[in-house]
PDB file of N, CA and C in Angstrom:
ATOM      1  N   MET A   1     115.155 167.253  93.528  1.00 69.00           N
ATOM      2  CA  MET A   1     115.533 167.517  94.912  1.00 69.00           C
ATOM      3  C   MET A   1     117.032 167.775  94.946  1.00 69.00           C
ATOM      4  N   ARG A   2     117.412 168.824  95.601  1.00 79.00           N
ATOM      5  CA  ARG A   2     118.820 169.201  95.680  1.00 79.00           C
ATOM      6  C   ARG A   2     119.579 168.305  96.666  1.00 79.00           C
ATOM      7  N   PHE A   3     120.902 168.404  96.645  1.00 89.00           N
ATOM      8  CA  PHE A   3     121.763 167.689  97.593  1.00 89.00           C
ATOM      9  C   PHE A   3     121.544 168.272  98.990  1.00 89.00           C
ATOM     10  N   LEU A   4     121.409 167.426  99.989  1.00 94.00           N
ATOM     11  CA  LEU A   4     121.136 167.885 101.354  1.00 94.00           C
ATOM     12  C   LEU A   4     122.445 168.053 102.126  1.00 94.00           C
ATOM     13  N   ASN A   5     122.955 169.265 102.133  1.00 94.00           N
ATOM     14  CA  ASN A   5     124.252 169.554 102.747  1.00 94.00           C
ATOM     15  C   ASN A   5     124.284 169.290 104.246  1.00 94.00           C
ATOM     16  N   LYS A   6     123.234 169.696 104.954  1.00 96.00           N
ATOM     17  CA  LYS A   6     123.231 169.524 106.416  1.00 96.00           C
ATOM     18  C   LYS A   6     123.159 168.048 106.801  1.00 96.00           C
ATOM     19  N   VAL A   7     122.402 167.277 106.055  1.00 96.00           N
ATOM     20  CA  VAL A   7     122.321 165.840 106.330  1.00 96.00           C
ATOM     21  C   VAL A   7     123.672 165.186 106.057  1.00 96.00           C
ATOM     22  N   ASP A   8     124.318 165.578 104.970  1.00 95.00           N
ATOM     23  CA  ASP A   8     125.641 165.035 104.654  1.00 95.00           C
ATOM     24  C   ASP A   8     126.657 165.415 105.731  1.00 95.00           C
ATOM     25  N   GLU A   9     126.624 166.662 106.169  1.00 96.00           N
ATOM     26  CA  GLU A   9     127.532 167.115 107.235  1.00 96.00           C
ATOM     27  C   GLU A   9     127.278 166.327 108.518  1.00 96.00           C
ATOM     28  N   PHE A  10     126.009 166.086 108.841  1.00 97.00           N
ATOM     29  CA  PHE A  10     125.655 165.300 110.017  1.00 97.00           C
ATOM     30  C   PHE A  10     126.254 163.897 109.927  1.00 97.00           C
ATOM     31  N   LYS A  11     126.136 163.253 108.761  1.00 95.00           N
ATOM     32  CA  LYS A  11     126.682 161.903 108.599  1.00 95.00           C
ATOM     33  C   LYS A  11     128.183 161.883 108.840  1.00 95.00           C
ATOM     34  N   GLN A  12     128.874 162.928 108.425  1.00 95.00           N
ATOM     35  CA  GLN A  12     130.323 162.992 108.617  1.00 95.00           C
ATOM     36  C   GLN A  12     130.686 163.302 110.067  1.00 95.00           C
ATOM     37  N   GLU A  13     129.978 164.242 110.667  1.00 96.00           N
ATOM     38  CA  GLU A  13     130.301 164.678 112.031  1.00 96.00           C
ATOM     39  C   GLU A  13     129.917 163.646 113.092  1.00 96.00           C
ATOM     40  N   ALA A  14     128.850 162.913 112.848  1.00 97.00           N
ATOM     41  CA  ALA A  14     128.321 162.009 113.874  1.00 97.00           C
ATOM     42  C   ALA A  14     128.538 160.541 113.534  1.00 97.00           C
ATOM     43  N   THR A  15     129.538 160.253 112.738  1.00 93.00           N
ATOM     44  CA  THR A  15     129.774 158.895 112.246  1.00 93.00           C
ATOM     45  C   THR A  15     129.749 157.845 113.352  1.00 93.00           C
ATOM     46  N   ASN A  16     130.384 158.111 114.468  1.00 94.00           N
ATOM     47  CA  ASN A  16     130.496 157.114 115.537  1.00 94.00           C
ATOM     48  C   ASN A  16     129.520 157.329 116.687  1.00 94.00           C
ATOM     49  N   ALA A  17     128.610 158.269 116.526  1.00 97.00           N
ATOM     50  CA  ALA A  17     127.664 158.576 117.604  1.00 97.00           C
ATOM     51  C   ALA A  17     126.509 157.577 117.624  1.00 97.00           C
ATOM     52  N   LEU A  18     125.978 157.363 118.812  1.00 97.00           N
ATOM     53  CA  LEU A  18     124.771 156.558 118.990  1.00 97.00           C
ATOM     54  C   LEU A  18     123.682 157.449 119.570  1.00 97.00           C
ATOM     55  N   PHE A  19     122.448 157.192 119.171  1.00 96.00           N
ATOM     56  CA  PHE A  19     121.326 158.026 119.568  1.00 96.00           C
ATOM     57  C   PHE A  19     120.196 157.163 120.109  1.00 96.00           C
ATOM     58  N   THR A  20     119.473 157.707 121.087  1.00 94.00           N
ATOM     59  CA  THR A  20     118.233 157.068 121.519  1.00 94.00           C
ATOM     60  C   THR A  20     117.178 157.358 120.454  1.00 94.00           C
ATOM     61  N   LYS A  21     116.049 156.697 120.548  1.00 92.00           N
ATOM     62  CA  LYS A  21     114.973 156.945 119.584  1.00 92.00           C
ATOM     63  C   LYS A  21     114.498 158.397 119.661  1.00 92.00           C
ATOM     64  N   GLU A  22     114.376 158.912 120.875  1.00 93.00           N
ATOM     65  CA  GLU A  22     113.934 160.293 121.055  1.00 93.00           C
ATOM     66  C   GLU A  22     114.938 161.270 120.451  1.00 93.00           C
ATOM     67  N   GLN A  23     116.219 161.001 120.660  1.00 96.00           N
ATOM     68  CA  GLN A  23     117.254 161.860 120.082  1.00 96.00           C
ATOM     69  C   GLN A  23     117.238 161.782 118.557  1.00 96.00           C
ATOM     70  N   ALA A  24     117.011 160.604 118.014  1.00 96.00           N
ATOM     71  CA  ALA A  24     116.969 160.437 116.559  1.00 96.00           C
ATOM     72  C   ALA A  24     115.843 161.265 115.953  1.00 96.00           C
ATOM     73  N   ILE A  25     114.689 161.249 116.587  1.00 97.00           N
ATOM     74  CA  ILE A  25     113.565 162.055 116.111  1.00 97.00           C
ATOM     75  C   ILE A  25     113.912 163.536 116.176  1.00 97.00           C
ATOM     76  N   ALA A  26     114.485 163.972 117.292  1.00 98.00           N
ATOM     77  CA  ALA A  26     114.855 165.384 117.448  1.00 98.00           C
ATOM     78  C   ALA A  26     115.893 165.805 116.413  1.00 98.00           C
ATOM     79  N   VAL A  27     116.881 164.959 116.174  1.00 98.00           N
ATOM     80  CA  VAL A  27     117.918 165.268 115.183  1.00 98.00           C
ATOM     81  C   VAL A  27     117.302 165.369 113.791  1.00 98.00           C
ATOM     82  N   ALA A  28     116.440 164.444 113.438  1.00 98.00           N
ATOM     83  CA  ALA A  28     115.810 164.467 112.112  1.00 98.00           C
ATOM     84  C   ALA A  28     115.016 165.754 111.913  1.00 98.00           C
ATOM     85  N   ILE A  29     114.255 166.154 112.908  1.00 98.00           N
ATOM     86  CA  ILE A  29     113.476 167.396 112.806  1.00 98.00           C
ATOM     87  C   ILE A  29     114.402 168.592 112.637  1.00 98.00           C
ATOM     88  N   LYS A  30     115.466 168.643 113.429  1.00 98.00           N
ATOM     89  CA  LYS A  30     116.415 169.760 113.322  1.00 98.00           C
ATOM     90  C   LYS A  30     117.113 169.775 111.959  1.00 98.00           C
ATOM     91  N   LEU A  31     117.443 168.605 111.431  1.00 98.00           N
ATOM     92  CA  LEU A  31     118.070 168.545 110.108  1.00 98.00           C
ATOM     93  C   LEU A  31     117.102 169.006 109.022  1.00 98.00           C
ATOM     94  N   PHE A  32     115.849 168.587 109.106  1.00 98.00           N
ATOM     95  CA  PHE A  32     114.858 169.074 108.139  1.00 98.00           C
ATOM     96  C   PHE A  32     114.706 170.589 108.248  1.00 98.00           C
ATOM     97  N   ASP A  33     114.673 171.111 109.474  1.00 98.00           N
ATOM     98  CA  ASP A  33     114.563 172.566 109.660  1.00 98.00           C
ATOM     99  C   ASP A  33     115.760 173.287 109.048  1.00 98.00           C
ATOM    100  N   ALA A  34     116.954 172.736 109.243  1.00 98.00           N
ATOM    101  CA  ALA A  34     118.164 173.352 108.686  1.00 98.00           C
ATOM    102  C   ALA A  34     118.127 173.320 107.158  1.00 98.00           C
ATOM    103  N   GLU A  35     117.690 172.214 106.596  1.00 97.00           N
ATOM    104  CA  GLU A  35     117.590 172.121 105.134  1.00 97.00           C
ATOM    105  C   GLU A  35     116.514 173.065 104.601  1.00 97.00           C
ATOM    106  N   LEU A  36     115.418 173.205 105.322  1.00 97.00           N
ATOM    107  CA  LEU A  36     114.353 174.119 104.899  1.00 97.00           C
ATOM    108  C   LEU A  36     114.810 175.573 104.921  1.00 97.00           C
ATOM    109  N   ALA A  37     115.774 175.892 105.775  1.00 97.00           N
ATOM    110  CA  ALA A  37     116.270 177.270 105.896  1.00 97.00           C
ATOM    111  C   ALA A  37     117.229 177.654 104.767  1.00 97.00           C
ATOM    112  N   ASP A  38     117.622 176.701 103.947  1.00 96.00           N
ATOM    113  CA  ASP A  38     118.557 176.978 102.854  1.00 96.00           C
ATOM    114  C   ASP A  38     117.881 177.870 101.811  1.00 96.00           C
ATOM    115  N   PRO A  39     118.461 179.044 101.541  1.00 95.00           N
ATOM    116  CA  PRO A  39     117.832 179.974 100.593  1.00 95.00           C
ATOM    117  C   PRO A  39     117.829 179.476  99.145  1.00 95.00           C
ATOM    118  N   SER A  40     118.584 178.444  98.848  1.00 94.00           N
ATOM    119  CA  SER A  40     118.624 177.934  97.473  1.00 94.00           C
ATOM    120  C   SER A  40     117.501 176.937  97.175  1.00 94.00           C
ATOM    121  N   ASN A  41     116.631 176.689  98.148  1.00 96.00           N
ATOM    122  CA  ASN A  41     115.529 175.747  97.936  1.00 96.00           C
ATOM    123  C   ASN A  41     114.586 176.229  96.841  1.00 96.00           C
ATOM    124  N   SER A  42     114.204 175.303  95.989  1.00 95.00           N
ATOM    125  CA  SER A  42     113.144 175.592  95.024  1.00 95.00           C
ATOM    126  C   SER A  42     111.797 175.381  95.731  1.00 95.00           C
ATOM    127  N   GLU A  43     110.721 175.762  95.076  1.00 96.00           N
ATOM    128  CA  GLU A  43     109.394 175.518  95.657  1.00 96.00           C
ATOM    129  C   GLU A  43     109.170 174.024  95.862  1.00 96.00           C
ATOM    130  N   GLU A  44     109.646 173.222  94.923  1.00 96.00           N
ATOM    131  CA  GLU A  44     109.507 171.767  95.040  1.00 96.00           C
ATOM    132  C   GLU A  44     110.333 171.232  96.208  1.00 96.00           C
ATOM    133  N   ASP A  45     111.546 171.748  96.403  1.00 96.00           N
ATOM    134  CA  ASP A  45     112.370 171.345  97.550  1.00 96.00           C
ATOM    135  C   ASP A  45     111.629 171.626  98.849  1.00 96.00           C
ATOM    136  N   ILE A  46     111.062 172.809  98.952  1.00 97.00           N
ATOM    137  CA  ILE A  46     110.335 173.205 100.165  1.00 97.00           C
ATOM    138  C   ILE A  46     109.142 172.280 100.390  1.00 97.00           C
ATOM    139  N   ARG A  47     108.412 171.974  99.329  1.00 97.00           N
ATOM    140  CA  ARG A  47     107.257 171.088  99.456  1.00 97.00           C
ATOM    141  C   ARG A  47     107.677 169.704  99.954  1.00 97.00           C
ATOM    142  N   VAL A  48     108.713 169.138  99.331  1.00 97.00           N
ATOM    143  CA  VAL A  48     109.166 167.792  99.698  1.00 97.00           C
ATOM    144  C   VAL A  48     109.727 167.781 101.120  1.00 97.00           C
ATOM    145  N   LEU A  49     110.568 168.749 101.450  1.00 97.00           N
ATOM    146  CA  LEU A  49     111.160 168.804 102.794  1.00 97.00           C
ATOM    147  C   LEU A  49     110.093 169.000 103.867  1.00 97.00           C
ATOM    148  N   THR A  50     109.119 169.860 103.600  1.00 98.00           N
ATOM    149  CA  THR A  50     108.049 170.103 104.571  1.00 98.00           C
ATOM    150  C   THR A  50     107.224 168.841 104.785  1.00 98.00           C
ATOM    151  N   ASP A  51     106.890 168.168 103.698  1.00 98.00           N
ATOM    152  CA  ASP A  51     106.122 166.932 103.810  1.00 98.00           C
ATOM    153  C   ASP A  51     106.921 165.871 104.562  1.00 98.00           C
ATOM    154  N   ALA A  52     108.192 165.737 104.235  1.00 97.00           N
ATOM    155  CA  ALA A  52     109.040 164.750 104.910  1.00 97.00           C
ATOM    156  C   ALA A  52     109.161 165.064 106.398  1.00 97.00           C
ATOM    157  N   ARG A  53     109.304 166.347 106.728  1.00 98.00           N
ATOM    158  CA  ARG A  53     109.417 166.742 108.139  1.00 98.00           C
ATOM    159  C   ARG A  53     108.168 166.334 108.910  1.00 98.00           C
ATOM    160  N   GLN A  54     107.018 166.456 108.280  1.00 97.00           N
ATOM    161  CA  GLN A  54     105.759 166.090 108.937  1.00 97.00           C
ATOM    162  C   GLN A  54     105.625 164.582 109.125  1.00 97.00           C
ATOM    163  N   ARG A  55     106.392 163.817 108.391  1.00 96.00           N
ATOM    164  CA  ARG A  55     106.349 162.356 108.492  1.00 96.00           C
ATOM    165  C   ARG A  55     107.201 161.805 109.636  1.00 96.00           C
ATOM    166  N   VAL A  56     108.058 162.608 110.217  1.00 97.00           N
ATOM    167  CA  VAL A  56     109.002 162.108 111.224  1.00 97.00           C
ATOM    168  C   VAL A  56     108.248 161.377 112.336  1.00 97.00           C
ATOM    169  N   SER A  57     108.589 160.112 112.500  1.00 94.00           N
ATOM    170  CA  SER A  57     108.033 159.302 113.584  1.00 94.00           C
ATOM    171  C   SER A  57     108.991 158.145 113.852  1.00 94.00           C
ATOM    172  N   ILE A  58     108.813 157.517 114.972  1.00 90.00           N
ATOM    173  CA  ILE A  58     109.711 156.439 115.377  1.00 90.00           C
ATOM    174  C   ILE A  58     109.658 155.272 114.390  1.00 90.00           C
ATOM    175  N   HIS A  59     108.552 155.120 113.708  1.00 90.00           N
ATOM    176  CA  HIS A  59     108.391 154.037 112.726  1.00 90.00           C
ATOM    177  C   HIS A  59     109.539 154.010 111.711  1.00 90.00           C
ATOM    178  N   TYR A  60     110.060 155.170 111.336  1.00 93.00           N
ATOM    179  CA  TYR A  60     111.129 155.235 110.343  1.00 93.00           C
ATOM    180  C   TYR A  60     112.496 154.852 110.921  1.00 93.00           C
ATOM    181  N   PHE A  61     112.630 154.908 112.214  1.00 88.00           N
ATOM    182  CA  PHE A  61     113.915 154.625 112.857  1.00 88.00           C
ATOM    183  C   PHE A  61     113.988 153.210 113.409  1.00 88.00           C
ATOM    184  N   ASP A  62     112.866 152.715 113.897  1.00 84.00           N
ATOM    185  CA  ASP A  62     112.862 151.393 114.513  1.00 84.00           C
ATOM    186  C   ASP A  62     111.431 150.898 114.596  1.00 84.00           C
ATOM    187  N   ASN A  63     111.154 149.804 113.946  1.00 78.00           N
ATOM    188  CA  ASN A  63     109.801 149.251 114.034  1.00 78.00           C
ATOM    189  C   ASN A  63     109.786 147.933 114.799  1.00 78.00           C
ATOM    190  N   THR A  64     110.812 147.715 115.609  1.00 78.00           N
ATOM    191  CA  THR A  64     110.888 146.529 116.456  1.00 78.00           C
ATOM    192  C   THR A  64     109.952 146.719 117.645  1.00 78.00           C
ATOM    193  N   ALA A  65     109.222 145.686 117.972  1.00 78.00           N
ATOM    194  CA  ALA A  65     108.287 145.788 119.093  1.00 78.00           C
ATOM    195  C   ALA A  65     108.396 144.569 120.007  1.00 78.00           C
ATOM    196  N   SER A  66     109.609 144.140 120.270  1.00 88.00           N
ATOM    197  CA  SER A  66     109.798 142.976 121.135  1.00 88.00           C
ATOM    198  C   SER A  66     109.880 143.413 122.596  1.00 88.00           C
ATOM    199  N   HIS A  67     109.803 142.440 123.473  1.00 92.00           N
ATOM    200  CA  HIS A  67     109.920 142.722 124.905  1.00 92.00           C
ATOM    201  C   HIS A  67     111.307 143.293 125.230  1.00 92.00           C
ATOM    202  N   VAL A  68     112.333 142.738 124.627  1.00 92.00           N
ATOM    203  CA  VAL A  68     113.695 143.235 124.855  1.00 92.00           C
ATOM    204  C   VAL A  68     113.818 144.672 124.359  1.00 92.00           C
ATOM    205  N   ASP A  69     113.204 144.975 123.228  1.00 88.00           N
ATOM    206  CA  ASP A  69     113.204 146.342 122.707  1.00 88.00           C
ATOM    207  C   ASP A  69     112.578 147.299 123.723  1.00 88.00           C
ATOM    208  N   GLU A  70     111.480 146.896 124.322  1.00 88.00           N
ATOM    209  CA  GLU A  70     110.825 147.720 125.344  1.00 88.00           C
ATOM    210  C   GLU A  70     111.736 147.924 126.552  1.00 88.00           C
ATOM    211  N   ILE A  71     112.442 146.880 126.955  1.00 93.00           N
ATOM    212  CA  ILE A  71     113.369 146.993 128.087  1.00 93.00           C
ATOM    213  C   ILE A  71     114.477 147.989 127.759  1.00 93.00           C
ATOM    214  N   LEU A  72     115.074 147.847 126.580  1.00 91.00           N
ATOM    215  CA  LEU A  72     116.151 148.759 126.179  1.00 91.00           C
ATOM    216  C   LEU A  72     115.652 150.200 126.114  1.00 91.00           C
ATOM    217  N   ASP A  73     114.466 150.397 125.568  1.00 88.00           N
ATOM    218  CA  ASP A  73     113.892 151.746 125.501  1.00 88.00           C
ATOM    219  C   ASP A  73     113.616 152.306 126.890  1.00 88.00           C
ATOM    220  N   SER A  74     113.161 151.462 127.798  1.00 91.00           N
ATOM    221  CA  SER A  74     112.792 151.938 129.136  1.00 91.00           C
ATOM    222  C   SER A  74     113.990 152.449 129.931  1.00 91.00           C
ATOM    223  N   VAL A  75     115.179 151.982 129.588  1.00 94.00           N
ATOM    224  CA  VAL A  75     116.377 152.462 130.287  1.00 94.00           C
ATOM    225  C   VAL A  75     117.190 153.422 129.421  1.00 94.00           C
ATOM    226  N   GLY A  76     116.638 153.794 128.265  1.00 91.00           N
ATOM    227  CA  GLY A  76     117.265 154.814 127.424  1.00 91.00           C
ATOM    228  C   GLY A  76     118.534 154.386 126.722  1.00 91.00           C
ATOM    229  N   VAL A  77     118.585 153.141 126.282  1.00 93.00           N
ATOM    230  CA  VAL A  77     119.772 152.662 125.573  1.00 93.00           C
ATOM    231  C   VAL A  77     119.844 153.314 124.191  1.00 93.00           C
ATOM    232  N   ALA A  78     120.981 153.917 123.912  1.00 94.00           N
ATOM    233  CA  ALA A  78     121.212 154.551 122.612  1.00 94.00           C
ATOM    234  C   ALA A  78     121.758 153.503 121.658  1.00 94.00           C
ATOM    235  N   ARG A  79     121.033 153.237 120.586  1.00 93.00           N
ATOM    236  CA  ARG A  79     121.489 152.208 119.654  1.00 93.00           C
ATOM    237  C   ARG A  79     121.227 152.532 118.191  1.00 93.00           C
ATOM    238  N   LEU A  80     120.806 153.743 117.901  1.00 94.00           N
ATOM    239  CA  LEU A  80     120.636 154.167 116.511  1.00 94.00           C
ATOM    240  C   LEU A  80     121.854 154.969 116.084  1.00 94.00           C
ATOM    241  N   THR A  81     122.342 154.708 114.889  1.00 95.00           N
ATOM    242  CA  THR A  81     123.541 155.385 114.388  1.00 95.00           C
ATOM    243  C   THR A  81     123.161 156.566 113.496  1.00 95.00           C
ATOM    244  N   ALA A  82     124.151 157.378 113.170  1.00 96.00           N
ATOM    245  CA  ALA A  82     123.938 158.480 112.226  1.00 96.00           C
ATOM    246  C   ALA A  82     123.477 157.916 110.882  1.00 96.00           C
ATOM    247  N   HIS A  83     124.020 156.773 110.501  1.00 95.00           N
ATOM    248  CA  HIS A  83     123.596 156.121 109.257  1.00 95.00           C
ATOM    249  C   HIS A  83     122.113 155.752 109.314  1.00 95.00           C
ATOM    250  N   ASP A  84     121.662 155.223 110.453  1.00 95.00           N
ATOM    251  CA  ASP A  84     120.243 154.879 110.616  1.00 95.00           C
ATOM    252  C   ASP A  84     119.360 156.113 110.441  1.00 95.00           C
ATOM    253  N   ILE A  85     119.791 157.227 111.027  1.00 97.00           N
ATOM    254  CA  ILE A  85     119.019 158.469 110.936  1.00 97.00           C
ATOM    255  C   ILE A  85     118.999 158.971 109.495  1.00 97.00           C
ATOM    256  N   ALA A  86     120.151 158.981 108.842  1.00 96.00           N
ATOM    257  CA  ALA A  86     120.222 159.437 107.450  1.00 96.00           C
ATOM    258  C   ALA A  86     119.380 158.543 106.543  1.00 96.00           C
ATOM    259  N   GLN A  87     119.401 157.255 106.794  1.00 95.00           N
ATOM    260  CA  GLN A  87     118.606 156.320 106.001  1.00 95.00           C
ATOM    261  C   GLN A  87     117.108 156.581 106.206  1.00 95.00           C
ATOM    262  N   ALA A  88     116.702 156.848 107.434  1.00 97.00           N
ATOM    263  CA  ALA A  88     115.298 157.165 107.714  1.00 97.00           C
ATOM    264  C   ALA A  88     114.891 158.455 107.006  1.00 97.00           C
ATOM    265  N   ILE A  89     115.773 159.449 107.014  1.00 97.00           N
ATOM    266  CA  ILE A  89     115.498 160.707 106.314  1.00 97.00           C
ATOM    267  C   ILE A  89     115.327 160.447 104.822  1.00 97.00           C
ATOM    268  N   ASP A  90     116.179 159.611 104.245  1.00 96.00           N
ATOM    269  CA  ASP A  90     116.058 159.266 102.824  1.00 96.00           C
ATOM    270  C   ASP A  90     114.700 158.634 102.517  1.00 96.00           C
ATOM    271  N   ILE A  91     114.252 157.747 103.380  1.00 96.00           N
ATOM    272  CA  ILE A  91     112.956 157.088 103.175  1.00 96.00           C
ATOM    273  C   ILE A  91     111.825 158.104 103.269  1.00 96.00           C
ATOM    274  N   MET A  92     111.882 158.987 104.268  1.00 97.00           N
ATOM    275  CA  MET A  92     110.846 160.016 104.410  1.00 97.00           C
ATOM    276  C   MET A  92     110.806 160.918 103.181  1.00 97.00           C
ATOM    277  N   LEU A  93     111.978 161.281 102.671  1.00 96.00           N
ATOM    278  CA  LEU A  93     112.041 162.119 101.467  1.00 96.00           C
ATOM    279  C   LEU A  93     111.476 161.377 100.258  1.00 96.00           C
ATOM    280  N   PHE A  94     111.839 160.117 100.106  1.00 95.00           N
ATOM    281  CA  PHE A  94     111.342 159.318  98.985  1.00 95.00           C
ATOM    282  C   PHE A  94     109.816 159.242  99.016  1.00 95.00           C
ATOM    283  N   GLU A  95     109.259 159.015 100.196  1.00 95.00           N
ATOM    284  CA  GLU A  95     107.807 158.919 100.330  1.00 95.00           C
ATOM    285  C   GLU A  95     107.121 160.267 100.115  1.00 95.00           C
ATOM    286  N   SER A  96     107.872 161.350 100.217  1.00 95.00           N
ATOM    287  CA  SER A  96     107.308 162.693 100.066  1.00 95.00           C
ATOM    288  C   SER A  96     107.344 163.191  98.630  1.00 95.00           C
ATOM    289  N   LYS A  97     108.065 162.517  97.772  1.00 89.00           N
ATOM    290  CA  LYS A  97     108.208 162.984  96.378  1.00 89.00           C
ATOM    291  C   LYS A  97     106.998 162.652  95.543  1.00 89.00           C
TER     292      LYS A  97
END
């Protein structure tokens, strides 16, 4: 698997940003799409990235299911970091290999 330039750029650009769960999912999908558009992808890169993109779900970003978590989600509190998103992407990629 090649180095993921767009994911690395995202980590640098969004270092201090906070995201809602919905935004985190949208960002992950867009990052996978950007990586898939790279013409230097091998067939294996495309296979892994496509599989990882299909795995995107909230489970990778937050698996907390407490009452307080539901309250925070209901009012749209942004509490996921760029690091959290990048880490979730790494896990999805690992599971796709």
